[in-house]
Amino acid sequence: MESSKLISDFIPLMRPSILEEDIAAVVKVLRSGMLVQGTEVDLLEQRLTHFFDTPSTMVANGTATLHLALVALGIGSGDEVIVPAFSYIATANVVELVGATPIFVDIDLRSYNIDVLKIEEKISSRTKAIIPVHEFGLACDISEIVRIATLRNIYVIEDAACALGSTVDGRPVGTFGTFGSFSFHPRKAITSGEGGALICDEKALIDSVRALRNHGIESVNNKQEFTKAGFNYRMTDFQAALLQSQLNRLEKILFMKNELAQVYFNEIQSQNILLPVVPDNKKHSWQTFHTLLADGIVRDLIITKLKSKGIGSNYGAQCIPAQKFYQEKYHLECEKLFPNALHAYNNGLAIPMYDGLSKEKISYVAKTLNNII
Ligand SMILES: *Cc1c(COP(=O)(O)O)cnc(C)c1O
């Protein structure tokens, strides 16, 4: 009885982990009367600063962190910023928001990350930064990207929105570039509903970000001055409390997701499903378990079939230059310029992955996939 009940429950692609202790932490702040960017945000910043061994600043969401990084670096009109052609659309939108031009680079289909061999040919005298993404929680070739960027005197802003807890040779992603950016949207490992963190060890830059997130206010000679036309990109204290509560079990969540990923690796047998590849020196945080369907398989039909079997699934990320805004503005021919990004966009399938899932449910998803593909 128990097992038939298990498989009759719909298995969503993702469900955030919210425990009673998280709820209690939020309620405590609500009762305090202090709601926005106060003690709890400070405490969370201290914990993340310790976690990364790099100064950390909390911001309203992941997109805002990237936006602030670009503004703090003075990137704007006339500048170019290199971004992968396959990511969540925010990675490129922020470049548009500051008036700069995103220059797209195709991805490597084994990692879904920016193809480092194709970066140098896209660097021009206008290039000011690269925003590499650690897509789905697997680190890109960040050391090589930093090497190229340093030689060409351009900044690296790591979009680690999906990659809290991912490492390369034991070193956390986000700590390689000038800035590391994280999101705490409910699709990520731990969540505050909306939330972001920006890490950076250059004091002038982080001070600038801290002013910019709060209307441009900062302390000058012990006096509060509005030194910039800033934003309101503050995090609330109840979100910070929720995140602190979740941070307590980050390691457990990452461990559980890795266990579940192993079940997919062991049990997905279909030759028409390409499984992710994780190099030995990288720790994947499994924000998404992203597979690639063989040519000829209609992904959207598979999504519908899975849904009828009680399983949520979706495409993984967008081929950004193929989206309406970017097509109308730049008319880039994606089949020719970004074949891998387009293929991942059309044939990519993200399947359920979150720490509240049981191994039995993962097995059920794997069996169902084997049966229908
Ligand atoms: C989630 C995500 C973002 C945006 O984060 P938000 O907190 O939703 O603004 C940016 N880039 C990537 C790669 C993401 O996955």
Coordinates of C-alpha atoms and ligand atoms in Angstrom, one line a residue:
M1 CA 0.0 0.0 0.0
E2 CA 2.7 2.4 1.0
S3 CA 4.6 2.1 -2.2
S4 CA 1.6 2.5 -4.5
K5 CA 0.7 5.6 -2.5
L6 CA 4.3 6.9 -3.0
I7 CA 4.1 6.6 -6.7
S8 CA 0.7 8.1 -7.0
D9 CA 1.9 11.4 -5.4
F10 CA 2.9 13.9 -8.0
I11 CA 6.7 14.3 -8.0
P12 CA 7.5 18.0 -8.9
L13 CA 10.8 19.0 -10.6
M14 CA 11.7 20.8 -7.4
R15 CA 10.3 21.5 -4.0
P16 CA 12.0 23.7 -1.5
S17 CA 12.9 22.2 1.9
I18 CA 11.0 24.2 4.5
L19 CA 11.1 22.7 8.0
E20 CA 9.3 23.8 11.2
E21 CA 12.5 25.2 12.5
D22 CA 12.7 27.5 9.4
I23 CA 9.2 28.7 10.0
A24 CA 9.9 29.4 13.6
A25 CA 13.0 31.4 12.6
V26 CA 10.9 33.6 10.3
V27 CA 8.1 34.1 12.8
K28 CA 10.6 35.2 15.5
V29 CA 11.8 38.0 13.2
L30 CA 8.2 39.0 12.3
R31 CA 7.5 39.3 16.0
S32 CA 10.6 41.5 16.6
G33 CA 9.2 44.4 14.5
M34 CA 12.6 44.7 12.8
L35 CA 12.0 43.6 9.2
V36 CA 14.5 44.9 6.7
Q37 CA 18.3 44.6 6.5
G38 CA 19.2 44.6 10.2
T39 CA 20.7 42.1 12.6
E40 CA 19.7 39.0 10.7
V41 CA 21.2 40.2 7.5
D42 CA 24.4 41.1 9.3
L43 CA 24.6 37.6 11.0
L44 CA 24.0 35.9 7.6
E45 CA 26.7 38.0 6.0
Q46 CA 29.1 37.0 8.7
R47 CA 28.3 33.3 8.2
L48 CA 28.7 33.5 4.4
T49 CA 31.9 35.5 4.8
H50 CA 33.2 32.7 6.9
F51 CA 31.9 30.0 4.6
F52 CA 33.7 31.5 1.5
D53 CA 36.5 33.2 3.4
T54 CA 35.6 36.2 1.3
P55 CA 33.5 39.3 2.3
S56 CA 29.8 38.6 1.5
T57 CA 26.9 41.0 1.0
M58 CA 23.2 40.0 0.9
V59 CA 21.0 41.4 -1.9
A60 CA 17.4 41.1 -2.9
N61 CA 17.9 38.4 -5.5
G62 CA 20.4 36.7 -7.8
T63 CA 19.7 39.0 -10.7
A64 CA 20.3 42.1 -8.5
T65 CA 23.7 40.7 -7.5
L66 CA 24.8 40.5 -11.1
H67 CA 23.4 43.9 -11.8
L68 CA 25.2 45.5 -8.9
A69 CA 28.5 43.8 -9.8
L70 CA 28.3 45.4 -13.3
V71 CA 27.3 48.8 -11.9
A72 CA 30.1 48.7 -9.3
L73 CA 32.7 47.9 -12.0
G74 CA 31.4 50.9 -14.0
I75 CA 30.4 48.7 -17.0
G76 CA 27.9 50.4 -19.3
S77 CA 27.1 51.8 -22.7
G78 CA 29.7 51.0 -25.4
D79 CA 31.1 48.0 -23.3
E80 CA 30.9 44.3 -24.2
V81 CA 30.4 41.5 -21.7
I82 CA 30.9 37.9 -22.7
V83 CA 28.2 35.5 -21.5
P84 CA 27.3 31.9 -22.4
A85 CA 24.6 31.4 -25.0
F86 CA 22.9 28.8 -22.8
S87 CA 21.9 29.9 -19.3
Y88 CA 19.0 31.4 -17.4
I89 CA 18.1 34.6 -19.2
A90 CA 19.0 36.8 -16.3
T91 CA 22.7 36.3 -17.1
A92 CA 22.4 38.3 -20.3
N93 CA 19.5 40.6 -19.2
V94 CA 21.7 42.3 -16.6
V95 CA 24.2 43.3 -19.3
E96 CA 21.3 44.9 -21.2
L97 CA 20.2 46.6 -18.0
V98 CA 23.4 48.6 -17.7
G99 CA 23.4 49.5 -21.4
A100 CA 26.3 47.2 -22.4
T101 CA 26.2 44.5 -25.1
P102 CA 26.2 40.8 -24.3
I103 CA 28.5 38.8 -26.6
F104 CA 27.4 35.2 -26.6
V105 CA 29.7 32.2 -26.7
D106 CA 28.5 28.6 -27.3
I107 CA 28.7 25.9 -24.7
D108 CA 30.3 22.6 -24.3
L109 CA 27.6 19.9 -24.4
R110 CA 29.3 17.6 -21.9
S111 CA 29.2 20.2 -19.1
Y112 CA 26.5 22.7 -20.5
N113 CA 29.1 25.4 -19.5
I114 CA 30.7 28.1 -21.7
D115 CA 33.2 26.6 -24.1
V116 CA 36.5 28.1 -23.0
L117 CA 38.1 27.4 -26.4
K118 CA 35.7 29.9 -28.0
I119 CA 36.1 32.8 -25.6
E120 CA 39.3 34.4 -26.9
E121 CA 38.0 34.9 -30.4
K122 CA 35.1 37.0 -28.9
I123 CA 37.3 39.4 -26.9
S124 CA 37.5 42.8 -28.4
S125 CA 38.9 46.2 -27.3
R126 CA 35.4 46.9 -25.8
T127 CA 35.2 43.7 -23.7
K128 CA 35.1 44.6 -20.0
A129 CA 34.0 41.4 -18.4
I130 CA 33.1 37.8 -18.7
I131 CA 30.1 36.3 -16.8
P132 CA 30.8 32.6 -16.8
V133 CA 27.9 30.5 -15.4
H134 CA 28.3 27.3 -13.3
E135 CA 25.3 25.8 -15.0
F136 CA 23.0 23.5 -13.1
G137 CA 25.6 23.4 -10.2
L138 CA 28.6 22.1 -12.1
A139 CA 31.7 24.4 -12.1
C140 CA 32.8 25.7 -15.5
D141 CA 36.5 25.7 -16.4
I142 CA 36.9 28.8 -14.1
S143 CA 40.7 28.7 -13.6
E144 CA 41.2 28.8 -17.4
I145 CA 38.6 31.6 -17.7
V146 CA 40.4 33.6 -15.0
R147 CA 43.7 33.1 -16.7
I148 CA 42.4 34.4 -20.1
A149 CA 40.6 37.3 -18.4
T150 CA 43.7 38.3 -16.4
L151 CA 45.9 38.3 -19.6
R152 CA 43.4 40.5 -21.4
N153 CA 42.7 42.7 -18.4
I154 CA 39.0 42.0 -18.1
Y155 CA 36.9 41.2 -15.1
V156 CA 35.3 37.9 -14.2
I157 CA 31.9 37.9 -12.5
E158 CA 31.0 34.3 -11.6
D159 CA 27.3 33.6 -12.0
A160 CA 27.2 30.9 -9.3
A161 CA 23.4 31.3 -8.9
C162 CA 22.9 27.5 -9.1
A163 CA 26.2 26.5 -7.5
L164 CA 26.3 27.1 -3.7
G165 CA 28.5 24.3 -2.4
S166 CA 30.1 23.4 -5.8
T167 CA 33.9 23.2 -5.8
V168 CA 36.9 22.8 -8.1
D169 CA 39.8 21.0 -6.5
G170 CA 38.1 21.6 -3.2
R171 CA 37.8 25.4 -3.7
P172 CA 34.2 26.9 -3.7
V173 CA 33.0 28.4 -6.9
G174 CA 32.4 32.2 -6.6
T175 CA 35.8 32.7 -5.1
F176 CA 37.8 32.6 -8.4
G177 CA 36.5 35.8 -10.1
T178 CA 36.4 39.4 -9.0
F179 CA 32.8 38.8 -8.0
G180 CA 30.9 35.6 -7.1
S181 CA 27.1 35.8 -7.4
F182 CA 24.6 33.5 -5.7
S183 CA 20.8 33.1 -5.8
F184 CA 18.4 31.8 -3.1
H185 CA 15.4 31.5 -5.3
P186 CA 13.3 28.4 -4.4
R187 CA 14.8 26.5 -7.3
K188 CA 18.2 26.6 -5.6
A189 CA 19.7 24.4 -2.9
I190 CA 18.6 26.7 0.0
T191 CA 16.1 29.5 -0.3
S192 CA 14.8 32.7 1.2
G193 CA 12.0 32.9 -1.4
E194 CA 13.9 35.7 -3.1
G195 CA 17.5 36.4 -2.2
G196 CA 21.1 36.8 -3.4
A197 CA 24.6 37.0 -2.2
L198 CA 27.5 38.8 -3.8
I199 CA 31.1 37.9 -2.7
C200 CA 34.2 39.9 -3.5
D201 CA 37.5 40.5 -1.7
E202 CA 38.2 44.0 -3.1
K203 CA 37.1 46.4 -0.4
A204 CA 36.4 49.4 -2.6
L205 CA 34.1 47.2 -4.8
I206 CA 32.2 45.6 -2.0
D207 CA 31.8 49.0 -0.2
S208 CA 30.4 50.3 -3.5
V209 CA 27.9 47.4 -3.7
R210 CA 26.8 47.9 -0.2
A211 CA 26.0 51.5 -0.9
L212 CA 24.4 50.8 -4.2
R213 CA 22.0 48.2 -2.8
N214 CA 20.6 50.8 -0.3
H215 CA 19.9 54.0 -2.3
G216 CA 23.6 54.9 -2.5
I217 CA 24.0 55.6 1.2
E218 CA 27.4 55.1 2.9
S219 CA 29.4 56.5 5.8
V220 CA 31.8 59.3 4.9
N221 CA 33.9 60.6 7.8
N222 CA 31.4 59.0 10.2
K223 CA 28.5 60.8 8.5
Q224 CA 25.8 59.0 6.4
E225 CA 25.9 60.5 2.9
F226 CA 24.1 59.6 -0.3
T227 CA 27.1 59.2 -2.6
K228 CA 25.5 57.5 -5.5
A229 CA 22.1 57.1 -7.3
G230 CA 21.6 53.6 -5.8
F231 CA 18.9 51.0 -5.9
N232 CA 16.7 49.4 -3.3
Y233 CA 18.1 45.9 -3.5
R234 CA 18.0 45.1 0.2
M235 CA 17.1 41.7 1.7
T236 CA 14.6 41.5 4.5
D237 CA 15.6 40.2 7.9
F238 CA 13.0 37.5 7.9
Q239 CA 14.5 36.2 4.6
A240 CA 17.9 36.3 6.2
A241 CA 16.6 34.3 9.2
L242 CA 15.1 31.7 6.8
L243 CA 18.4 31.4 5.0
Q244 CA 20.4 31.0 8.2
S245 CA 18.1 28.2 9.3
Q246 CA 18.6 26.5 6.0
L247 CA 22.3 27.1 5.9
N248 CA 22.5 24.9 9.0
R249 CA 21.7 21.9 6.9
L250 CA 23.4 22.8 3.5
E251 CA 25.9 20.0 3.8
K252 CA 23.1 17.5 4.5
I253 CA 21.1 18.8 1.5
L254 CA 24.1 18.5 -0.8
F255 CA 24.9 15.1 0.4
M256 CA 21.3 13.9 -0.1
K257 CA 21.2 15.3 -3.6
N258 CA 24.4 13.5 -4.5
E259 CA 23.0 10.2 -3.2
L260 CA 19.8 10.8 -5.4
A261 CA 21.9 11.6 -8.4
Q262 CA 23.8 8.3 -8.0
V263 CA 20.4 6.5 -8.2
Y264 CA 19.7 8.2 -11.5
F265 CA 23.2 7.2 -12.7
N266 CA 22.7 3.6 -11.7
E267 CA 19.1 3.2 -12.9
I268 CA 18.6 5.3 -16.1
Q269 CA 19.4 2.7 -18.8
S270 CA 17.9 4.2 -22.0
Q271 CA 20.6 4.7 -24.6
N272 CA 18.6 7.8 -25.8
I273 CA 19.2 9.7 -22.6
L274 CA 22.6 11.3 -22.2
L275 CA 23.5 11.6 -18.5
P276 CA 25.6 14.5 -17.0
V277 CA 29.3 14.1 -16.8
V278 CA 31.1 15.1 -13.6
P279 CA 34.9 15.4 -13.8
D280 CA 36.9 14.0 -10.8
N281 CA 38.1 17.3 -9.5
K282 CA 34.7 18.9 -9.4
K283 CA 31.9 18.6 -6.8
H284 CA 28.5 19.0 -8.4
S285 CA 25.8 20.6 -6.2
W286 CA 23.0 19.1 -8.4
Q287 CA 20.8 22.2 -8.5
T288 CA 19.3 20.5 -11.6
F289 CA 19.7 17.0 -12.9
H290 CA 19.9 17.8 -16.5
T291 CA 19.9 15.2 -19.3
L292 CA 20.0 15.4 -23.0
L293 CA 17.6 13.5 -25.2
A294 CA 18.9 11.9 -28.4
D295 CA 18.0 13.5 -31.8
G296 CA 14.6 12.5 -33.0
I297 CA 13.0 12.4 -29.6
V298 CA 10.5 15.2 -29.1
R299 CA 11.3 16.6 -25.7
D300 CA 8.0 18.4 -25.2
L301 CA 6.2 15.1 -25.8
I302 CA 8.3 13.5 -23.2
I303 CA 7.4 16.2 -20.7
T304 CA 3.7 15.6 -21.3
K305 CA 4.1 11.8 -21.0
L306 CA 6.1 12.2 -17.7
K307 CA 3.4 14.5 -16.4
S308 CA 0.7 11.9 -17.1
K309 CA 2.8 9.5 -15.0
G310 CA 3.0 11.9 -12.1
I311 CA 6.4 13.3 -12.8
G312 CA 7.4 17.0 -13.2
S313 CA 10.1 17.9 -15.8
N314 CA 11.1 20.8 -17.9
Y315 CA 13.7 22.2 -20.2
G316 CA 16.8 23.2 -18.3
A317 CA 17.8 26.7 -19.5
Q318 CA 17.4 29.0 -22.5
C319 CA 19.4 29.5 -25.6
I320 CA 19.4 33.2 -24.8
P321 CA 20.1 34.6 -28.3
A322 CA 17.1 32.6 -29.6
Q323 CA 14.7 34.4 -27.3
K324 CA 12.4 37.0 -28.7
F325 CA 14.1 40.1 -27.3
Y326 CA 17.5 39.0 -28.4
Q327 CA 16.4 37.8 -31.8
E328 CA 14.7 41.2 -32.5
K329 CA 17.7 43.2 -31.3
Y330 CA 20.6 41.1 -32.6
H331 CA 19.2 38.7 -35.2
L332 CA 21.9 36.1 -34.4
E333 CA 21.6 32.9 -36.4
C334 CA 21.7 30.4 -33.5
E335 CA 21.9 27.2 -35.7
K336 CA 25.2 28.4 -37.1
L337 CA 26.7 30.4 -34.2
F338 CA 25.5 28.5 -31.1
P339 CA 24.6 24.9 -32.2
N340 CA 25.3 23.4 -28.8
A341 CA 23.3 26.0 -26.9
L342 CA 20.4 25.5 -29.3
H343 CA 20.6 21.7 -29.0
A344 CA 20.7 21.8 -25.2
Y345 CA 17.7 24.2 -25.3
N346 CA 15.7 21.9 -27.6
N347 CA 16.7 18.5 -26.3
G348 CA 17.6 19.2 -22.7
L349 CA 15.4 17.6 -20.0
A350 CA 15.6 18.5 -16.3
I351 CA 14.1 15.8 -14.1
P352 CA 13.1 15.9 -10.4
M353 CA 15.9 16.7 -7.9
Y354 CA 15.5 18.0 -4.4
D355 CA 16.6 16.7 -1.0
G356 CA 13.0 15.8 0.1
L357 CA 12.8 13.1 -2.5
S358 CA 13.3 9.4 -1.6
K359 CA 15.5 7.0 -3.5
E360 CA 12.3 5.1 -4.3
K361 CA 10.8 8.0 -6.1
I362 CA 14.0 8.6 -8.0
S363 CA 13.9 4.9 -9.0
Y364 CA 10.3 5.4 -10.2
V365 CA 11.4 8.4 -12.3
A366 CA 14.3 6.4 -13.8
K367 CA 12.1 3.3 -14.6
T368 CA 9.4 5.5 -16.1
L369 CA 12.1 7.2 -18.3
N370 CA 13.5 3.8 -19.4
N371 CA 10.0 2.8 -20.4
I372 CA 9.0 5.8 -22.4
I373 CA 12.3 6.8 -24.1
Ligands
LIG1 C1 18.5 31.5 -10.8 C2 19.5 32.1 -11.7 C3 19.6 33.5 -11.8 C4 18.7 34.5 -11.2 O1 18.6 34.4 -9.9 P1 17.3 35.1 -9.2 O2 17.5 35.0 -7.7 O3 16.1 34.3 -9.7 O4 17.2 36.5 -9.7 C5 20.7 33.9 -12.6 N1 21.5 33.1 -13.2 C6 21.4 31.8 -13.2 C7 22.3 30.9 -13.9 C8 20.3 31.2 -12.4 O5 20.2 29.9 -12.4

